[in-house]
Coordinates of C-alpha atoms in Angstrom, one line a residue:
M1 CA -0.1 115.7 22.0
R2 CA 0.8 113.1 24.6
K3 CA 3.6 115.4 25.5
L4 CA 1.5 118.6 25.8
I5 CA -1.3 116.9 27.8
T6 CA 1.8 115.9 30.5
V7 CA 3.3 119.2 30.5
L8 CA -0.1 121.0 31.1
L9 CA -1.0 118.6 33.6
G10 CA 2.2 119.1 35.6
L11 CA 1.8 122.9 35.4
T12 CA -1.8 122.1 36.8
L13 CA -0.2 120.4 39.6
L14 CA 2.8 122.4 40.4
P15 CA 0.8 125.6 42.1
V16 CA -0.4 123.3 44.7
A17 CA 2.8 121.6 45.2
S18 CA 4.8 124.9 45.3
L19 CA 2.1 126.4 47.6
A20 CA 3.0 123.9 50.4
Q21 CA 6.6 124.3 50.0
S22 CA 6.8 127.8 50.1
Y23 CA 4.1 128.6 52.4
P24 CA 3.8 130.8 54.4
T25 CA 4.6 133.9 52.1
R26 CA 2.6 136.3 53.9
P27 CA 1.7 137.1 57.8
V28 CA -0.8 134.5 59.4
T29 CA -4.2 135.2 61.1
L30 CA -4.9 133.6 64.4
V31 CA -8.4 134.1 65.3
V32 CA -9.0 134.1 69.2
P33 CA -13.0 133.7 69.5
Y34 CA -12.7 135.8 72.9
P35 CA -11.9 139.7 73.6
P36 CA -8.5 140.8 74.5
G37 CA -7.3 140.4 77.8
G38 CA -8.9 137.3 78.9
T39 CA -6.8 133.5 79.3
T40 CA -7.4 132.3 75.7
D41 CA -5.8 135.5 74.4
I42 CA -3.3 135.5 76.9
V43 CA -2.4 131.9 75.8
A44 CA -2.6 133.2 72.0
R45 CA -0.2 135.9 72.5
L46 CA 2.1 134.0 74.4
V47 CA 2.7 131.0 72.1
A48 CA 2.0 132.5 68.6
P49 CA 5.0 134.9 68.1
K50 CA 7.3 132.1 68.7
I51 CA 5.4 129.9 66.1
G52 CA 5.9 132.8 63.7
E53 CA 9.3 133.0 64.3
L54 CA 9.6 129.3 63.7
I55 CA 7.7 129.4 60.4
G56 CA 9.1 133.0 59.2
Q57 CA 6.2 135.1 59.1
S58 CA 4.6 137.0 61.8
I59 CA 1.3 135.7 63.4
V60 CA -1.6 138.7 63.7
I61 CA -3.9 138.0 66.5
E62 CA -7.4 139.0 65.6
N63 CA -10.2 138.9 68.3
R64 CA -13.6 137.9 67.3
A65 CA -15.8 137.6 70.3
G66 CA -19.3 136.8 70.8
A67 CA -21.5 133.5 71.5
G68 CA -19.1 131.3 73.3
G69 CA -16.6 131.6 70.9
T70 CA -18.6 130.2 68.1
I71 CA -18.6 133.6 66.3
G72 CA -15.0 133.4 65.6
A73 CA -15.0 129.8 65.0
G74 CA -17.7 130.2 62.1
F75 CA -15.6 133.2 61.0
V76 CA -12.6 130.5 60.3
T77 CA -14.8 127.8 58.7
K78 CA -15.8 130.4 55.8
A79 CA -12.1 131.3 55.3
E80 CA -9.9 129.8 52.6
P81 CA -8.2 126.5 53.8
D82 CA -4.6 128.1 52.3
G83 CA -3.0 128.0 56.0
Y84 CA -3.6 131.9 56.4
T85 CA -6.5 131.8 58.8
L86 CA -6.5 129.8 62.1
L87 CA -8.5 129.4 65.0
L88 CA -7.6 129.2 68.8
G89 CA -9.7 126.6 69.5
T90 CA -11.2 126.2 73.0
P91 CA -14.1 123.3 74.6
P92 CA -17.0 125.8 73.6
D93 CA -16.5 126.0 70.1
Q94 CA -15.3 122.8 69.5
V95 CA -17.1 120.6 71.8
T96 CA -20.1 121.6 74.0
A97 CA -21.8 124.3 71.6
Q98 CA -23.4 121.9 69.7
F99 CA -25.2 120.1 72.3
L100 CA -26.1 123.8 74.0
T101 CA -27.6 125.3 71.2
K102 CA -29.4 125.0 67.7
Q103 CA -27.9 128.3 66.3
I104 CA -24.5 126.9 65.6
A105 CA -23.8 127.6 62.1
Y106 CA -21.1 124.7 61.6
N107 CA -20.1 121.2 62.4
P108 CA -16.8 121.4 64.3
A109 CA -15.8 117.6 63.6
R110 CA -16.5 118.6 59.8
D111 CA -15.5 122.0 59.3
F112 CA -11.9 122.0 61.0
A113 CA -8.7 120.5 60.3
P114 CA -6.7 120.0 63.8
I115 CA -3.3 121.3 64.1
S116 CA -2.2 121.1 67.7
L117 CA -3.5 120.9 71.2
L118 CA -1.4 123.6 73.1
V119 CA -2.4 123.1 77.0
R120 CA -5.2 122.7 79.5
G121 CA -5.9 123.7 82.9
P122 CA -8.5 123.6 85.7
N123 CA -10.8 126.5 86.7
V124 CA -10.8 128.0 90.0
F125 CA -14.0 128.9 91.8
V126 CA -13.6 132.7 93.2
V127 CA -16.0 134.7 95.2
N128 CA -16.6 138.5 95.8
P129 CA -14.9 139.3 99.4
G130 CA -18.3 140.8 100.1
V131 CA -19.8 137.2 100.1
P132 CA -20.0 136.1 103.5
A133 CA -18.6 132.5 102.7
K134 CA -15.0 131.6 103.6
T135 CA -15.4 127.8 102.3
L136 CA -17.0 125.9 99.6
A137 CA -19.2 124.2 102.1
E138 CA -20.3 127.9 103.7
F139 CA -20.9 129.1 100.1
G140 CA -23.4 125.8 99.6
A141 CA -25.1 126.6 102.7
L142 CA -25.4 130.4 102.1
A143 CA -27.1 129.4 98.3
K144 CA -29.4 126.8 100.0
Q145 CA -30.6 129.7 102.4
Q146 CA -31.3 132.2 99.4
P147 CA -32.2 129.8 96.3
G148 CA -31.7 131.7 92.9
K149 CA -30.5 135.0 94.7
L150 CA -26.8 134.4 94.4
N151 CA -25.3 134.3 91.1
F152 CA -22.0 133.3 89.3
A153 CA -20.5 134.7 86.1
S154 CA -18.9 132.8 83.1
A155 CA -16.8 133.8 80.0
G156 CA -19.9 133.0 78.2
K157 CA -22.8 130.2 77.4
G158 CA -21.2 126.8 77.1
N159 CA -17.6 127.6 78.2
T160 CA -16.3 125.5 80.8
S161 CA -16.5 128.4 83.3
H162 CA -20.1 128.0 82.4
L163 CA -20.3 124.2 82.6
S164 CA -18.1 124.3 85.8
G165 CA -21.0 126.1 87.4
E166 CA -23.8 124.1 86.1
L167 CA -21.9 121.0 87.4
F168 CA -21.6 122.6 90.8
K169 CA -25.5 123.3 91.1
V170 CA -26.1 119.8 90.3
R171 CA -23.5 118.0 92.3
A172 CA -24.0 120.1 95.4
G173 CA -27.9 120.5 95.0
I174 CA -28.0 124.3 95.0
D175 CA -29.9 127.0 92.9
I176 CA -27.4 129.8 91.7
T177 CA -28.4 132.1 88.8
H178 CA -26.0 132.2 85.6
V179 CA -24.6 135.5 84.3
P180 CA -22.8 135.0 80.9
Y181 CA -20.4 137.5 79.6
R182 CA -18.4 138.0 76.3
G183 CA -15.1 136.8 77.6
N184 CA -13.4 136.4 81.3
A185 CA -12.1 139.8 81.4
P186 CA -15.5 141.7 81.8
A187 CA -16.6 138.9 84.0
S188 CA -13.7 139.3 86.2
Q189 CA -14.1 143.2 86.3
D190 CA -17.9 142.8 87.2
L191 CA -16.7 140.3 89.9
V192 CA -14.1 142.5 91.7
A193 CA -16.7 145.6 91.4
G194 CA -19.1 143.3 93.0
H195 CA -21.8 143.3 90.4
V196 CA -21.9 139.3 90.8
Q197 CA -20.8 137.2 93.6
A198 CA -18.8 134.2 92.2
L199 CA -16.9 133.3 89.0
F200 CA -15.3 130.2 87.8
E201 CA -11.9 131.1 85.8
A202 CA -8.7 130.0 85.0
P203 CA -6.0 130.4 87.5
A204 CA -4.1 132.4 85.3
A205 CA -6.5 135.0 85.2
S206 CA -7.3 135.0 88.8
L207 CA -3.9 134.8 90.5
G208 CA -3.5 138.4 90.5
N209 CA -6.7 139.3 92.0
I210 CA -6.5 136.7 94.7
R211 CA -3.0 137.5 95.9
D212 CA -4.1 141.1 96.2
G213 CA -7.4 140.2 98.2
R214 CA -9.9 141.5 95.5
V215 CA -11.3 138.1 95.4
R216 CA -11.2 134.9 97.5
P217 CA -10.6 131.2 96.0
L218 CA -12.9 128.5 97.5
A219 CA -12.1 125.6 95.3
V220 CA -10.2 124.2 92.0
T221 CA -11.7 122.1 89.4
S222 CA -8.8 119.8 89.1
G223 CA -8.1 116.4 90.5
Q224 CA -5.3 117.7 92.9
R225 CA -4.3 121.1 94.2
L226 CA -2.4 123.3 92.3
K227 CA 1.1 124.6 93.0
T228 CA 0.5 128.1 92.2
L229 CA -2.7 127.6 94.7
P230 CA -1.7 125.2 97.5
D231 CA -4.0 126.2 100.1
V232 CA -7.0 125.9 97.7
P233 CA -8.8 122.6 97.9
T234 CA -10.3 120.5 95.0
F235 CA -13.9 120.4 95.0
A236 CA -13.8 116.8 96.1
E237 CA -11.6 117.8 99.1
A238 CA -14.3 120.3 100.0
G239 CA -16.9 117.9 100.0
V240 CA -18.4 118.2 96.4
N241 CA -17.5 115.1 94.0
G242 CA -17.9 115.1 90.2
V243 CA -16.8 118.8 89.5
E244 CA -13.3 118.2 87.7
V245 CA -13.4 120.1 84.7
Y246 CA -10.6 121.4 82.4
T247 CA -10.3 124.5 79.8
W248 CA -7.9 123.7 77.1
F249 CA -6.6 125.4 74.0
S250 CA -6.0 124.0 70.4
I251 CA -5.0 125.7 67.3
L252 CA -7.2 124.8 64.2
A253 CA -7.5 125.6 60.5
P254 CA -10.4 125.3 58.1
A255 CA -11.0 121.8 56.6
K256 CA -9.2 120.6 53.6
T257 CA -6.2 122.7 54.2
S258 CA -3.3 121.0 53.0
S259 CA -1.5 118.3 55.2
D260 CA 1.8 119.6 54.0
I261 CA 0.9 123.1 55.8
I262 CA -0.9 121.3 58.8
A263 CA 2.3 119.4 59.3
K264 CA 4.3 122.4 59.0
L265 CA 2.4 124.1 61.6
N266 CA 2.2 121.3 63.7
K267 CA 5.7 121.2 64.1
A268 CA 6.3 124.9 64.7
A269 CA 3.7 124.6 67.7
S270 CA 5.7 121.7 69.1
D271 CA 8.8 123.4 69.1
A272 CA 7.3 126.5 70.7
L273 CA 5.7 124.5 73.2
A274 CA 9.2 123.1 74.1
D275 CA 10.9 126.4 74.4
P276 CA 11.7 126.6 77.9
N277 CA 10.7 130.4 78.4
I278 CA 7.2 129.5 77.2
R279 CA 6.8 126.2 78.9
H280 CA 7.8 128.1 82.3
R281 CA 5.4 131.0 81.7
L282 CA 2.4 128.5 81.0
E283 CA 3.2 126.4 84.2
E284 CA 3.2 129.3 85.8
M285 CA -0.2 130.0 85.0
S286 CA -1.4 126.4 86.4
F287 CA -1.4 125.1 82.7
E288 CA -0.4 121.5 81.9
V289 CA 1.9 121.5 78.5
V290 CA 0.4 119.1 75.9
G291 CA 1.3 119.5 72.4
G292 CA 1.0 116.4 70.2
A293 CA 0.3 115.6 66.5
P294 CA -2.8 116.6 64.7
G295 CA -4.2 113.1 65.2
V296 CA -3.8 113.5 69.0
L297 CA -5.9 116.5 69.0
G298 CA -8.5 115.0 66.8
K299 CA -9.0 112.1 69.1
F300 CA -9.0 114.2 72.0
I301 CA -11.8 116.4 70.9
A302 CA -13.5 113.3 69.7
D303 CA -13.3 112.2 73.3
E304 CA -14.2 115.1 74.8
T305 CA -17.3 115.3 72.8
V306 CA -18.6 112.2 73.9
K307 CA -17.9 113.4 77.9
W308 CA -19.7 116.6 77.6
E309 CA -22.9 115.4 75.4
R310 CA -23.5 113.2 78.2
V311 CA -23.1 115.8 80.9
I312 CA -25.0 118.3 79.1
K313 CA -28.0 116.2 78.3
D314 CA -28.0 114.7 81.8
A315 CA -27.9 117.8 83.4
N316 CA -30.3 119.1 81.0
I317 CA -28.3 122.2 80.3
T318 CA -29.4 124.7 77.2
T319 CA -28.4 128.3 76.3
D320 CA -31.4 128.8 73.9

């Protein structure tokens, strides 16, 4: 009888162990919580194929946009924690949304298992060429002359493109109107068309329009100038301190995903980021390649949470 119980217990534990060892046996879905064409989507489609190659299965990108990334993130929290549904995590869905709205249906710290931080990069503040401001100081003066009449677009409420604008308003003492979109791509299209006057967006998304003269860059939210935009000043250089903001991208799984699966995915992500071609393309888009162990991502998100909770409460920012 004791031998029979031992055998039965072994059979019960076997599927769990074999699942982690054989994973993955089918394609993996990476949920991008923004529409196709934006920076989040670009990063996902650049890194995911290499990760898929390294784990031996294709990674399918699934765009689930809306509510500043929280719709896609919420979808992933309800998936089975088996490593086959992952999230391309961003600041809104992992950090800021919980302080901006009461409608978020999950707890980022509780409902996700960190896998790897990928990259981080600043935003660039661009305006439509029809705006009569060639510098950040001129834009600020124009905004003060017409309080509430100028507007700035963002990739969604709670996105770093939104919070960059809110910080700019506070630090510069101006009143400009926020116009949220469901992702950066439609926001950028409306900026070029002249439906909105300004936009904070990742350099990767704006470089083409800047080079073609469809938008005018006024400042970047980094601590120093970018190699890709050497003539564009930082906000501090342009006379507005305290507007240093970075967008970052990470990979997460539903909570309770096996540590063996997490480790396998982290190794693949690290190796993908080390690929010279991928690293070069990311750096060309003004991203800093970060990487790191799951614990590094967990601590990074915790630190970002403390930082942005204070900023949002001090600035009294809300999306409800």
